[in-house]
CSV table of C-alpha atoms and ligand atoms in Angstrom, one decimal:
chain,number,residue,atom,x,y,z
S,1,UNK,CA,121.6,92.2,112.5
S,2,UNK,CA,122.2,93.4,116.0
S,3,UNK,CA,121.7,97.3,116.1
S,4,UNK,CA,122.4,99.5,118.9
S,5,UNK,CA,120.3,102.8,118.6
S,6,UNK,CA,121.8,105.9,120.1
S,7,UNK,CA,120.2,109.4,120.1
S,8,UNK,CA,118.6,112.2,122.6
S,9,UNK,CA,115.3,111.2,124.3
S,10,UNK,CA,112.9,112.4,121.1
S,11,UNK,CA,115.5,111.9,118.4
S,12,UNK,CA,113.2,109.6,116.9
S,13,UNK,CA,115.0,106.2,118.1
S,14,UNK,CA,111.8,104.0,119.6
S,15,UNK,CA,109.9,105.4,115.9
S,16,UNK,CA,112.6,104.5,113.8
S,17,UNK,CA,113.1,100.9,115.5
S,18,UNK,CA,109.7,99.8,115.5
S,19,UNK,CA,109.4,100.7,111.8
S,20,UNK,CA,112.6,98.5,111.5
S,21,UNK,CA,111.0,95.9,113.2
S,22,UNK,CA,108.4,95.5,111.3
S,23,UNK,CA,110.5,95.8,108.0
S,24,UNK,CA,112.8,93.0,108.9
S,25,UNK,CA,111.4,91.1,111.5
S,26,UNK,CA,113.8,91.3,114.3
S,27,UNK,CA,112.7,92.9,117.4
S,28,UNK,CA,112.8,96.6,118.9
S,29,UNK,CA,113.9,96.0,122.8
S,30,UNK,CA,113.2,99.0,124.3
S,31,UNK,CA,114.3,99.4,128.1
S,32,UNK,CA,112.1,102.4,128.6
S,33,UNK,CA,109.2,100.2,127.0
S,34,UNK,CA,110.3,97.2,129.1
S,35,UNK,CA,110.0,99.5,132.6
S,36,UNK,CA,107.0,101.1,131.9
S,37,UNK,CA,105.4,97.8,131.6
S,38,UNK,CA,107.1,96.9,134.7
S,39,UNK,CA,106.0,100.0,136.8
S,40,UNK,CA,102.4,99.4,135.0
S,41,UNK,CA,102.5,96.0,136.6
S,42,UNK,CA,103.4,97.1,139.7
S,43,UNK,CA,106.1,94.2,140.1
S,44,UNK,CA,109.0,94.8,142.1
S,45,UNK,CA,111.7,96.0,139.5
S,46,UNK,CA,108.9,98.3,138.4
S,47,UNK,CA,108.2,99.7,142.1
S,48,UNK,CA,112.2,100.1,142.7
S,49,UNK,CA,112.6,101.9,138.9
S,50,UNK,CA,109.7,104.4,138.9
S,51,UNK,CA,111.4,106.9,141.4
S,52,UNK,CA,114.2,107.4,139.1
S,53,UNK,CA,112.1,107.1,136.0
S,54,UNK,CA,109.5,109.9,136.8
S,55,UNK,CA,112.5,111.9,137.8
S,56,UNK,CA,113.8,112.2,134.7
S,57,UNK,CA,116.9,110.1,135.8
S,58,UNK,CA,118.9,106.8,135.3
S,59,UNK,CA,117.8,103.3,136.6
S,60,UNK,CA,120.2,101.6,138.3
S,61,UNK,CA,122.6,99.7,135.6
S,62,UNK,CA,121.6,96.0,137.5
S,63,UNK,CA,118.3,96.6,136.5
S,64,UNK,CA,118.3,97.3,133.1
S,65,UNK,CA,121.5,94.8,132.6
S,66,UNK,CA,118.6,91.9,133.7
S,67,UNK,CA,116.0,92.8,131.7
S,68,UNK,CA,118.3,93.0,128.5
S,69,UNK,CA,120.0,89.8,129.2
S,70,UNK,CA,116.6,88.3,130.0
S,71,UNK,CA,115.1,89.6,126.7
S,72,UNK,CA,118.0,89.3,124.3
S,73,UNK,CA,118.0,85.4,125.0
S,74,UNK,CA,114.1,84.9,123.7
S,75,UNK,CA,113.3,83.0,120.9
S,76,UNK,CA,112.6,85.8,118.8
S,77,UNK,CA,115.5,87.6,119.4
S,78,UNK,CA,118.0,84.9,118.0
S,79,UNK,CA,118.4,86.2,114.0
S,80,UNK,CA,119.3,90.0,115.7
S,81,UNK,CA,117.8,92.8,117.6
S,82,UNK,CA,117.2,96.9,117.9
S,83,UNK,CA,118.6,98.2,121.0
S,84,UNK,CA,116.6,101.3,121.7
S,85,UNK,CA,117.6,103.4,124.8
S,86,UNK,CA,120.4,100.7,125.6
S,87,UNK,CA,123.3,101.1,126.6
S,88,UNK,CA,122.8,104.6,128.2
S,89,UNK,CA,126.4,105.3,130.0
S,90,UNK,CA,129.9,103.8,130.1
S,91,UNK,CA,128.8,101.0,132.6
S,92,UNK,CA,126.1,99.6,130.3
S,93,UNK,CA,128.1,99.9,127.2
S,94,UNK,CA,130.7,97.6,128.8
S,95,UNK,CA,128.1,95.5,130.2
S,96,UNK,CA,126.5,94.9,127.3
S,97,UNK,CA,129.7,94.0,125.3
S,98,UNK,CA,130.2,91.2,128.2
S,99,UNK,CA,126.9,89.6,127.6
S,100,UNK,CA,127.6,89.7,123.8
S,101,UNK,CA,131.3,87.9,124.0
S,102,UNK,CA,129.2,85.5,127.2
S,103,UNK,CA,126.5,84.8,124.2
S,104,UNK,CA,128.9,84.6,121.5
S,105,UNK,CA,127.1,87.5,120.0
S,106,UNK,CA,128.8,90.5,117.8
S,107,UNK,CA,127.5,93.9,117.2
S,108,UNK,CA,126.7,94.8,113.7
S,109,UNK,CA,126.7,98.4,113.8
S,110,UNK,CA,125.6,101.5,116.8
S,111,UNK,CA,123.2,104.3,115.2
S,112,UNK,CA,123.1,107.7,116.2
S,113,UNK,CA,120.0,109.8,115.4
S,114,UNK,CA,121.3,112.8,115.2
S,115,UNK,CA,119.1,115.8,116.5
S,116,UNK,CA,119.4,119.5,117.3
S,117,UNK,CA,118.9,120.0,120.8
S,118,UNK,CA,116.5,123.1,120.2
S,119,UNK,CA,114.1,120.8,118.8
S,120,UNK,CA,114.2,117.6,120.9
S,121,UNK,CA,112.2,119.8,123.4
S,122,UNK,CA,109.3,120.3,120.8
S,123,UNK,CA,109.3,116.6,119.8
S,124,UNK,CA,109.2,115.8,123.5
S,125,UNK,CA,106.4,117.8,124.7
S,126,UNK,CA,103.8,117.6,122.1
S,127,UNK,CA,104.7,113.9,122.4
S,128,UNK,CA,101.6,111.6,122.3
S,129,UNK,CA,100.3,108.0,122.4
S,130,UNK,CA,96.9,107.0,120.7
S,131,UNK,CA,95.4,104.7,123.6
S,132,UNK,CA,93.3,102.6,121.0
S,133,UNK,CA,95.8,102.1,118.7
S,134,UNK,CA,99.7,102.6,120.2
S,135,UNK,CA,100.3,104.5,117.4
S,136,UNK,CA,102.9,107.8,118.5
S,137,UNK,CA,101.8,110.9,117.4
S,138,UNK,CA,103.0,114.4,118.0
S,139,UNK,CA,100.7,117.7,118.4
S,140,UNK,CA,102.6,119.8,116.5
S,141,UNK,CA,104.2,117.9,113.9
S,142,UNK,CA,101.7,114.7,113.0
S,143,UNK,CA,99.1,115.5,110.4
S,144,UNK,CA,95.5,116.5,111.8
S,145,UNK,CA,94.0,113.7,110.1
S,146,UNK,CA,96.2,111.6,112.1
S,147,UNK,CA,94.8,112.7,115.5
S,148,UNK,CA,91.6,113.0,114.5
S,149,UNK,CA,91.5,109.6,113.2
S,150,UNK,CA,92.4,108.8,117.1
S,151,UNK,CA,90.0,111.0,119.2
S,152,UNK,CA,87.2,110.3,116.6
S,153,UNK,CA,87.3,106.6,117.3
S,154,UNK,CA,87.1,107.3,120.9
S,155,UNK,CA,90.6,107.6,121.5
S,156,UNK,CA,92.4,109.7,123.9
S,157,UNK,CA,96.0,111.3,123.1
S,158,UNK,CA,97.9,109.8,126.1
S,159,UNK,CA,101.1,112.3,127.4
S,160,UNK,CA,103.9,110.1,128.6
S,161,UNK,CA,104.4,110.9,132.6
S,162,UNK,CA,107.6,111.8,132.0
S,163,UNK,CA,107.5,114.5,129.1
S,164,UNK,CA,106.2,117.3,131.0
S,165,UNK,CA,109.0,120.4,130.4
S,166,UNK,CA,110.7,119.8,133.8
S,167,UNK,CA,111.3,116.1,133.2
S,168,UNK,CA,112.4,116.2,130.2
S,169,UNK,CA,115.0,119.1,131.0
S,170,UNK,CA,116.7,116.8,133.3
S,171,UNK,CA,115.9,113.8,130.6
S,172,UNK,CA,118.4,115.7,128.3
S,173,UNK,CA,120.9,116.9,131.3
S,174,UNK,CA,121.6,113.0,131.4
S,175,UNK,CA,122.2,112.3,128.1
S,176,UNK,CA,124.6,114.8,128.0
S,177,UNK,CA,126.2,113.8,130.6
S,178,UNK,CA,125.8,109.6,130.8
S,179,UNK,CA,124.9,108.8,126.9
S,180,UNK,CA,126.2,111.2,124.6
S,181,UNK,CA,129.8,109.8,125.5
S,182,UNK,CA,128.8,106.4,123.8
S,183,UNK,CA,129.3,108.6,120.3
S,184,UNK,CA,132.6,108.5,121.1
S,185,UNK,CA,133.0,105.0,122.6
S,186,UNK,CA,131.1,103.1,119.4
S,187,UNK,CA,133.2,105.2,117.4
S,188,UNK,CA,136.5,104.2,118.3
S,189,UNK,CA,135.1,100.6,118.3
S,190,UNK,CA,134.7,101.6,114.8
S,191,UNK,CA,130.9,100.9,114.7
S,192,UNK,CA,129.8,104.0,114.7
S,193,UNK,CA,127.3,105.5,111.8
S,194,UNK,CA,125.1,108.5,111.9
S,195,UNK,CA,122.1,109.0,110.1
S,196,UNK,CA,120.8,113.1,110.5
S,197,UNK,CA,117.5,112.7,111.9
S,198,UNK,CA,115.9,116.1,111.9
S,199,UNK,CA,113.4,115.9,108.8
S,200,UNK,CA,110.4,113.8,108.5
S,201,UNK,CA,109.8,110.1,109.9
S,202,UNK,CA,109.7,108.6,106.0
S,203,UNK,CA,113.0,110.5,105.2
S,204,UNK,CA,114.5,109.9,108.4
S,205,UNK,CA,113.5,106.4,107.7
S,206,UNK,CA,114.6,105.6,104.1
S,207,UNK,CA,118.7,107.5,105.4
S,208,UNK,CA,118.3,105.0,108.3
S,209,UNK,CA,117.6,101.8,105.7
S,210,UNK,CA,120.2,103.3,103.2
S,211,UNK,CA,123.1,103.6,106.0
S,212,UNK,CA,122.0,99.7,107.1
S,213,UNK,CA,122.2,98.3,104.0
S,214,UNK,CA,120.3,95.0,103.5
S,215,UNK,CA,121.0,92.5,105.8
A,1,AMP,P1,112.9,106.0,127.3
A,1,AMP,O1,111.6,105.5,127.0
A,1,AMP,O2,114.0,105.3,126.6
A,1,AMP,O3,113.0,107.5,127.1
A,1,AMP,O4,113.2,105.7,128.9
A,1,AMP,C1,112.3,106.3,129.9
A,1,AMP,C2,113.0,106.3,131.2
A,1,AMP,O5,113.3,104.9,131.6
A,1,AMP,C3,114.4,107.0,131.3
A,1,AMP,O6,114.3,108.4,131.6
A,1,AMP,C4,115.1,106.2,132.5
A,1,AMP,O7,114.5,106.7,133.7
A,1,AMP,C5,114.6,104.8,132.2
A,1,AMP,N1,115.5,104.0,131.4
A,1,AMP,C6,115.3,103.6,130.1
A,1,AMP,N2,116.3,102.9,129.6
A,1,AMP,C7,117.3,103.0,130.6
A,1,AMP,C8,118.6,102.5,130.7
A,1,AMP,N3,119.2,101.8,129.7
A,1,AMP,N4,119.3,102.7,131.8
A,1,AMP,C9,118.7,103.4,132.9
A,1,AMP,N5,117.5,103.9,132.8
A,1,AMP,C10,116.8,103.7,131.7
């Protein structure tokens, strides 16, 4: 299956992708994952993306159009894909739906996690990464065991550069404005399904698997 996920930054999309991903073996690309890595790195795309990123703003569509044509072609990518955080505007959608017709490729179905905006800004601030295991966590809504389990080990609870409450305002200024228009688009292509995605990550999850079906 090739999934596009669509949803607010901290609607749950990169959570609800990985989960997939290890359910049914295809893998979560993740633009935002892919330039972090990149900035980490220091390589050129990162150094030319990071501005924009730590701004809370888009990286330029070229950009982001490589990397996904450059990861969409690996090995591992050839039974289907989750597209987290990709396409974010009009340009991209349209970009993406000429690499799909260049590769021959169809889109199974675009997913929108659907949030209220009052508590994206929750989700997005008590954010946080265990830096032993990867696992994402959130102060305020993960169970205490949970964090313990990482700062007891010797972990630390990494915060995201970009979730501090000025960021993230801007973060969801730009969806509004560049990605939430994609609801529309997906939906006149008639792909369009939403699964409501303000409840737990196991409910959120078992909606998501019932509105894929099996593949
Ligand atoms: P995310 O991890 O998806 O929240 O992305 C983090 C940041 O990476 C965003 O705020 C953007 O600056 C950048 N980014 C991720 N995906 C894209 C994309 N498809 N187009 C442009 N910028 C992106």
């Amino acid at each position: 299956m090739r999934i596009v996920m669509l949803g607010a930054p901290g609607s749950g999309k990169g959570t609800q992708a990985k989960r997939l991903e290890a359910d049914r073996g295809y893998p979560q690309i993740s633009t935002g994952d892919l330039l972090r890595q990149a900035v980490a790195n220091e390589t050129e795309l990162g150094l030319k993306a990071k501005a924009a990123m730590d701004a809370g703003d888009l990286v330029s569509d070229d950009i982001v159009l490589g990397m996904i044509r450059e990861r969409i072609a690996q090995d591992d990518a050839a039974n289907g894909f989750i597209l987290d955080g990709y396409p974010r505007n009009r340009q991209q959608a349209e970009d993406l739906a000429a690499v799909f017709a260049e590769l021959g490729l169809e889109l199974d179905v675009a997913v929108l996690m659907d949030v209220p905006t009052e508590i994206l800004m929750q989700r997005l601030t008590g954010r946080r990464t265990c830096s032993l295991t990867g696992k994402l966590l959130n102060i305020y809504f993960s169970p205490q065991e949970e964090l313990d389990a990482c700062t007891a080990n010797g972990g630390e609870l990494l915060q995201r550069k970009d979730d501090n409450e000025e960021t993230i305002g801007n973060r969801l200024t730009v969806y509004e404005r560049e990605t939430a228009p994609l609801i529309e688009y997906y939906q006149q292509a008639g792909l369009l399904q939403t699964v409501p995605a303000d409840a737990g990550v196991d409910d959120v999850y078992s909606r998501l698997v019932a509105t894929l079906g099996r593949d």
